[in-house]
Coordinates of C-alpha atoms in Angstrom, one line a residue:
M113 CA 82.7 136.4 -109.4
E114 CA 79.9 135.6 -111.7
P115 CA 77.3 134.7 -109.0
R116 CA 78.2 138.0 -107.2
N117 CA 77.7 140.0 -110.4
R118 CA 74.4 138.3 -110.9
K119 CA 73.3 139.2 -107.4
Q120 CA 74.4 142.8 -108.0
Q121 CA 72.5 142.8 -111.3
M122 CA 69.4 141.4 -109.6
G123 CA 69.7 143.9 -106.8
F124 CA 70.0 146.8 -109.2
L125 CA 67.0 145.5 -111.2
S126 CA 64.9 145.3 -108.0
Q127 CA 65.9 148.8 -107.0
F128 CA 65.1 150.0 -110.6
Q129 CA 61.7 148.4 -110.5
T130 CA 60.9 149.9 -107.1
C131 CA 62.0 153.3 -108.3
F132 CA 60.1 153.0 -111.6
W133 CA 56.8 152.1 -109.9
T134 CA 57.4 154.9 -107.3
I135 CA 57.7 157.4 -110.1
I136 CA 54.6 156.0 -111.9
L137 CA 52.6 156.2 -108.7
F138 CA 53.8 159.8 -108.1
L139 CA 52.8 160.8 -111.6
F140 CA 49.4 159.2 -111.3
M141 CA 48.8 161.1 -108.0
V142 CA 49.9 164.4 -109.6
L143 CA 47.7 163.8 -112.7
N144 CA 44.8 162.7 -110.6
C145 CA 45.1 165.7 -108.3
H146 CA 45.3 168.0 -111.4
V147 CA 42.2 166.5 -113.0
N148 CA 40.1 166.9 -109.8
E149 CA 41.7 170.2 -108.6
A150 CA 39.1 172.8 -108.0
A151 CA 39.4 176.0 -110.1
L152 CA 38.1 177.7 -106.9
V153 CA 39.9 177.8 -103.6
L154 CA 37.5 176.3 -101.2
P155 CA 37.4 177.2 -97.5
K156 CA 39.5 175.1 -95.2
N157 CA 38.1 171.7 -94.2
V158 CA 35.3 172.1 -96.8
T159 CA 34.3 169.1 -99.0
V160 CA 32.1 169.1 -102.0
T161 CA 31.1 165.5 -102.7
A162 CA 28.8 165.9 -105.7
V163 CA 26.8 168.3 -107.9
F164 CA 23.1 167.6 -108.4
V165 CA 21.3 169.7 -111.0
F166 CA 17.6 170.5 -111.7
G167 CA 16.0 172.7 -114.3
D168 CA 15.6 173.2 -118.0
S169 CA 17.7 173.1 -121.2
I170 CA 20.4 175.3 -119.9
V171 CA 21.5 172.4 -117.7
D172 CA 20.0 169.4 -119.4
P173 CA 22.8 167.1 -120.7
G174 CA 20.5 164.7 -122.4
N175 CA 17.5 163.7 -120.2
N176 CA 15.1 164.6 -123.0
N177 CA 16.8 162.3 -125.6
N178 CA 14.3 159.5 -125.2
L179 CA 11.2 161.6 -124.4
P180 CA 8.4 162.2 -127.0
T181 CA 9.2 165.9 -127.3
I182 CA 10.7 168.4 -129.8
A183 CA 12.8 169.9 -127.0
K184 CA 16.0 167.9 -127.9
G185 CA 19.6 168.6 -128.9
N186 CA 21.1 165.1 -129.5
F187 CA 21.9 165.7 -133.1
L188 CA 24.3 167.9 -135.1
P189 CA 25.2 170.7 -135.1
Y190 CA 24.6 170.5 -131.3
G191 CA 27.8 169.2 -129.7
R192 CA 29.9 170.3 -132.6
D193 CA 32.7 171.4 -130.3
F194 CA 32.1 168.7 -127.6
K195 CA 34.5 165.8 -127.3
D196 CA 31.7 163.3 -127.4
G197 CA 29.7 165.0 -130.2
P198 CA 25.9 165.5 -129.7
T199 CA 24.8 164.3 -126.3
G200 CA 21.6 166.2 -125.8
R201 CA 23.3 169.3 -124.4
F202 CA 21.7 172.4 -125.9
S203 CA 25.1 173.8 -126.7
N204 CA 28.0 173.5 -129.1
G205 CA 30.0 172.3 -126.1
K206 CA 29.7 172.1 -122.3
V207 CA 26.8 173.5 -120.4
P208 CA 26.8 175.3 -117.0
S209 CA 26.3 172.2 -114.9
D210 CA 29.5 170.7 -116.3
L211 CA 31.4 173.9 -115.6
I212 CA 30.0 174.3 -112.1
A213 CA 31.1 170.8 -111.2
E214 CA 34.5 171.6 -112.7
E215 CA 34.8 174.8 -110.7
F216 CA 34.1 173.0 -107.4
G217 CA 36.6 170.3 -108.3
V218 CA 34.1 167.4 -108.5
K219 CA 34.4 166.3 -112.1
G220 CA 34.5 167.6 -115.6
L221 CA 31.0 166.6 -116.8
V222 CA 27.7 166.1 -115.1
P223 CA 25.8 163.3 -116.9
A224 CA 22.1 163.0 -117.5
Y225 CA 20.4 160.8 -114.9
L226 CA 18.4 159.1 -117.7
D227 CA 21.3 158.5 -120.0
P228 CA 21.6 154.7 -120.4
K229 CA 25.4 155.1 -120.2
T230 CA 25.2 156.7 -116.8
Q231 CA 26.7 154.3 -114.2
L232 CA 26.1 153.8 -110.5
Q233 CA 29.5 155.3 -109.9
D234 CA 28.4 158.5 -111.6
L235 CA 25.5 159.0 -109.2
L236 CA 28.0 159.2 -106.3
T237 CA 29.5 162.5 -107.6
G238 CA 26.3 163.9 -109.1
V239 CA 24.0 163.9 -112.1
S240 CA 21.5 166.2 -113.8
F241 CA 17.8 165.7 -113.7
A242 CA 17.1 168.8 -115.8
S243 CA 14.7 168.6 -118.7
G244 CA 14.8 171.0 -121.6
A245 CA 11.6 173.2 -121.8
A246 CA 10.7 172.7 -118.2
G247 CA 9.7 175.5 -115.8
Y248 CA 8.3 176.2 -112.4
D249 CA 4.8 176.6 -113.8
P250 CA 3.6 172.9 -114.1
L251 CA 1.9 173.9 -117.4
T252 CA 5.2 174.7 -119.0
A253 CA 6.5 171.1 -118.8
K254 CA 3.1 169.6 -119.6
T255 CA 2.8 171.6 -122.8
A256 CA 6.2 170.6 -124.0
N257 CA 5.8 167.0 -122.8
V258 CA 9.0 167.0 -120.7
I259 CA 9.9 166.3 -117.1
A260 CA 8.3 168.8 -114.7
M261 CA 10.2 170.0 -111.6
S262 CA 8.1 167.7 -109.4
G263 CA 9.1 164.8 -111.7
Q264 CA 12.7 165.7 -111.4
L265 CA 12.4 165.5 -107.6
E266 CA 11.0 162.0 -108.0
L267 CA 14.0 161.0 -110.1
F268 CA 16.2 162.4 -107.4
K269 CA 14.4 160.2 -104.8
E270 CA 15.1 157.2 -107.0
C271 CA 18.7 158.2 -107.3
I272 CA 19.1 158.5 -103.5
K273 CA 17.8 155.0 -103.1
K274 CA 20.4 153.7 -105.6
I275 CA 23.2 155.6 -103.7
K276 CA 22.1 154.2 -100.4
G277 CA 22.0 150.7 -101.9
A278 CA 25.5 151.1 -103.2
V279 CA 27.3 152.7 -100.2
G280 CA 25.0 152.4 -97.2
E281 CA 22.9 154.9 -95.3
E282 CA 25.8 156.7 -93.5
R283 CA 28.0 157.5 -96.5
A284 CA 24.9 158.3 -98.6
A285 CA 23.9 160.9 -96.1
T286 CA 27.3 162.5 -96.3
I287 CA 27.3 162.6 -100.1
I288 CA 23.8 164.1 -100.1
S289 CA 24.4 166.7 -97.4
K290 CA 27.8 167.9 -98.6
A291 CA 26.8 168.1 -102.3
I292 CA 26.1 171.3 -104.2
Y293 CA 22.6 171.6 -105.7
I294 CA 21.9 173.9 -108.6
V295 CA 18.4 174.8 -109.7
C296 CA 18.1 176.6 -113.1
T297 CA 14.7 177.2 -114.7
G298 CA 12.0 179.8 -115.4
S299 CA 12.8 181.2 -118.8
N300 CA 10.4 178.8 -120.5
D301 CA 7.6 180.0 -118.2
I302 CA 8.0 183.4 -119.8
S303 CA 8.8 182.7 -123.5
N304 CA 6.8 179.5 -123.9
T305 CA 3.9 179.8 -121.5
Y306 CA 3.1 183.4 -120.6
F307 CA 3.7 185.1 -123.9
S308 CA 3.1 182.2 -126.3
T309 CA -0.1 180.6 -125.0
P310 CA -3.4 182.0 -123.9
F311 CA -3.6 180.1 -120.6
R312 CA -1.9 182.4 -118.1
R313 CA -2.0 186.0 -119.3
P314 CA -5.8 186.5 -119.0
H315 CA -5.5 185.6 -115.3
Y316 CA -2.1 187.1 -114.2
D317 CA -0.3 190.4 -114.8
I318 CA 3.5 190.3 -114.8
N319 CA 3.8 190.6 -111.0
G320 CA 1.0 188.1 -110.4
Y321 CA 2.6 185.5 -112.7
A322 CA 6.0 186.0 -111.1
E323 CA 4.4 185.5 -107.6
F324 CA 2.5 182.4 -108.9
N325 CA 5.8 180.8 -110.0
A326 CA 7.7 181.9 -106.9
R327 CA 5.3 179.8 -104.8
Y328 CA 6.2 176.7 -106.8
A329 CA 9.9 177.6 -106.5
N330 CA 9.5 177.9 -102.7
Q331 CA 7.9 174.5 -102.4
F332 CA 10.5 172.9 -104.7
L333 CA 13.4 174.2 -102.5
Q334 CA 11.7 173.0 -99.3
D335 CA 11.1 169.6 -100.8
L336 CA 14.8 169.5 -101.9
Y337 CA 15.7 170.3 -98.3
G338 CA 13.5 167.5 -97.1
L339 CA 15.5 165.1 -99.2
G340 CA 18.7 166.1 -97.6
A341 CA 20.0 169.0 -99.7
R342 CA 21.9 171.6 -97.7
R343 CA 23.8 173.8 -100.2
I344 CA 21.4 175.0 -102.8
G345 CA 22.1 177.6 -105.5
L346 CA 19.1 179.0 -107.3
L347 CA 19.9 180.6 -110.6
G348 CA 17.8 183.6 -111.5
L349 CA 16.4 184.2 -115.0
P350 CA 18.5 185.8 -117.8
P351 CA 17.4 188.8 -119.9
I352 CA 15.3 186.4 -121.9
G353 CA 14.0 189.1 -124.2
C354 CA 17.5 189.7 -125.5
V355 CA 18.2 186.2 -126.7
P356 CA 18.2 185.9 -130.6
S357 CA 14.9 184.1 -131.0
Q358 CA 13.0 186.5 -128.7
R359 CA 14.5 189.5 -130.5
T360 CA 13.1 188.0 -133.7
I361 CA 9.7 187.3 -132.2
G362 CA 9.1 190.5 -130.2
G363 CA 11.8 193.0 -131.0
G364 CA 10.3 194.6 -134.1
K365 CA 12.0 195.2 -137.4
N366 CA 15.3 196.2 -135.7
R367 CA 15.2 193.1 -133.6
D368 CA 15.6 195.0 -130.3
C369 CA 15.3 193.2 -127.0
Y370 CA 11.7 192.1 -126.3
E371 CA 11.2 194.4 -123.3
A372 CA 8.0 192.9 -122.0
E373 CA 9.8 189.5 -121.5
N374 CA 12.7 191.3 -119.8
Q375 CA 10.3 193.1 -117.5
L376 CA 8.8 189.8 -116.5
A377 CA 12.2 188.3 -116.0
I378 CA 13.2 191.1 -113.6
A379 CA 9.9 190.7 -111.7
Y380 CA 10.4 187.0 -111.6
N381 CA 14.0 187.4 -110.2
A382 CA 12.8 189.8 -107.5
K383 CA 10.3 187.2 -106.4
L384 CA 12.8 184.3 -106.5
S385 CA 15.3 186.4 -104.5
G386 CA 12.6 187.1 -102.0
V387 CA 12.0 183.3 -101.7
I388 CA 15.6 182.8 -100.9
D389 CA 15.6 185.5 -98.3
S390 CA 12.5 184.1 -96.6
L391 CA 13.9 180.6 -96.5
K392 CA 17.1 181.9 -94.9
A393 CA 15.0 183.4 -92.2
V394 CA 13.2 180.2 -91.4
D395 CA 14.3 178.5 -88.1
T396 CA 13.0 175.1 -89.2
L397 CA 15.6 174.8 -92.0
P398 CA 18.9 174.7 -90.0
D399 CA 22.4 174.3 -91.4
T400 CA 21.2 175.1 -94.9
K401 CA 22.7 177.5 -97.4
F402 CA 20.3 179.0 -99.9
I403 CA 21.9 181.3 -102.5
F404 CA 20.3 183.4 -105.2
L405 CA 22.7 183.4 -108.2
D406 CA 22.0 186.4 -110.5
I407 CA 22.6 185.6 -114.2
Y408 CA 20.5 188.5 -115.6
Y409 CA 23.1 191.3 -115.4
P410 CA 26.3 189.3 -116.1
L411 CA 24.7 187.9 -119.3
L412 CA 23.3 191.4 -120.2
S413 CA 26.9 192.7 -119.9
L414 CA 28.1 190.2 -122.5
I415 CA 25.2 191.1 -124.8
Q416 CA 25.7 194.8 -124.5
N417 CA 29.6 194.8 -124.6
P418 CA 30.5 191.7 -126.7
A419 CA 33.9 193.0 -127.8
K420 CA 34.9 193.5 -124.1
Y421 CA 34.7 189.7 -123.7
G422 CA 36.1 188.7 -127.0
F423 CA 32.9 188.3 -129.0
E424 CA 31.9 189.7 -132.4
V425 CA 28.2 188.8 -132.5
A426 CA 25.6 189.1 -129.7
T427 CA 22.2 189.5 -131.4
K428 CA 22.3 186.3 -133.5
G429 CA 23.1 182.6 -132.8
C430 CA 25.8 180.6 -134.5
C431 CA 23.4 177.9 -135.6
G432 CA 21.8 178.4 -139.0
T433 CA 20.6 181.9 -139.7
G434 CA 21.0 182.6 -136.0
L435 CA 17.6 184.4 -135.9
I436 CA 15.2 181.8 -134.6
E437 CA 16.6 178.3 -134.7
A438 CA 16.7 176.3 -131.5
S439 CA 16.1 172.6 -130.5
V440 CA 14.8 170.6 -133.5
F441 CA 15.0 173.7 -135.7
C442 CA 18.8 173.8 -135.2
N443 CA 19.5 170.5 -137.0
P444 CA 21.7 169.0 -139.7
T445 CA 20.1 171.2 -142.4
S446 CA 21.3 174.2 -140.5
I447 CA 25.0 173.2 -140.8
P448 CA 25.7 175.0 -144.1
L449 CA 24.4 178.3 -142.8
S450 CA 26.1 178.0 -139.3
C451 CA 29.0 180.1 -138.3
P452 CA 32.5 178.5 -138.6
D453 CA 33.6 179.7 -135.1
A454 CA 31.1 179.6 -132.2
S455 CA 33.6 181.3 -129.9
K456 CA 32.9 184.6 -131.7
Y457 CA 29.2 184.4 -130.7
V458 CA 27.6 185.0 -127.3
F459 CA 24.8 182.6 -128.4
W460 CA 25.1 179.2 -129.9
D461 CA 21.5 179.0 -131.2
G462 CA 18.4 181.2 -131.0
Y463 CA 17.9 180.5 -127.3
H464 CA 21.1 179.2 -125.6
P465 CA 24.5 180.8 -125.0
S466 CA 27.7 179.3 -126.5
E467 CA 30.1 177.3 -124.5
K468 CA 32.5 180.3 -124.5
A469 CA 29.8 182.5 -123.0
Y470 CA 29.2 179.9 -120.3
K471 CA 32.9 179.6 -119.5
I472 CA 33.0 183.4 -118.9
L473 CA 29.7 183.5 -116.9
V474 CA 30.1 180.5 -114.6
P475 CA 33.3 181.6 -112.8
I476 CA 32.0 185.1 -112.4
I477 CA 28.8 183.9 -110.8
I478 CA 30.3 181.2 -108.6
N479 CA 33.2 183.3 -107.4
K480 CA 30.9 186.0 -106.4
H481 CA 28.8 183.7 -104.2
L482 CA 31.4 181.1 -103.2
N483 CA 31.5 181.8 -99.5
E484 CA 27.7 181.7 -99.3
F485 CA 27.7 178.0 -100.0
F486 CA 29.7 177.1 -96.9

């Protein structure tokens, strides 16, 4: 009987092992699907392979870290509520590019292309080329010594070559064509170039400067199309005159919104929206989706009705005094003055919204325009 019992035991053990590994595989599949599950319900038979991002500090996850510029955020208290600490993101936590990739079910974080830790595998699902303090106006990036929009396109070309080398021409073409592209810049043209330097205002009124930059935006989008992009979302400008630092600079003793900056932002958005409309009408850009994503009024709603969204403060940032600090001025010496809970603030520093604000804004904007991407 002993050999038979041993056979039964061995058979039971084999069945147990098979069952065990089946359960493990099932759990892995469930967890993997949960991690990559889109917050959005995508149309049937639609695939989003990657998210590629261009622009300024709103979507820069650390490309500026090793540049000789003051436009950086790779030190505390930046990243205070981020799992990896300070990374170069101009936020207490995630930035819109991360949340957009999460919404489309691609991945939880979009790394900086220039981050030494970024791997070849990361490129296949998207990276950010954005550079804090950049703008459509070439002078904006030049003044801040950061990567101009044209330079970001050159980095994308380099990235495409690496992708082709890794997976071949055919799969690379699929990745590039089925990716989502986000372009987010323009605020620095207003706050840092037009109103803070003497170079543009003597030559352009508000509408003229908006038109000037719209031409650069138009060319950028066409160049992006030429590199294979087919689903392109262009974020408009926010009510830049209502961010804390601009209230302090141009809002008078009551720190009201700096209305001249808001007027330029509105004019700028009208021109950018016009660019999108004109590109949609061009027959030489087939099978391409161009989408204008309005951020102006959704953010203005948070600023004007903070309690409605669970905020307590909308006119000051959490970092330091909250009146002016941003970039290198929001630094470790700001920590003792910083608010204990950034989720109560619409703005993290004097220029950039908090992670909570982004988490409210991104789903609103993407859901509104989801079907336009496909």
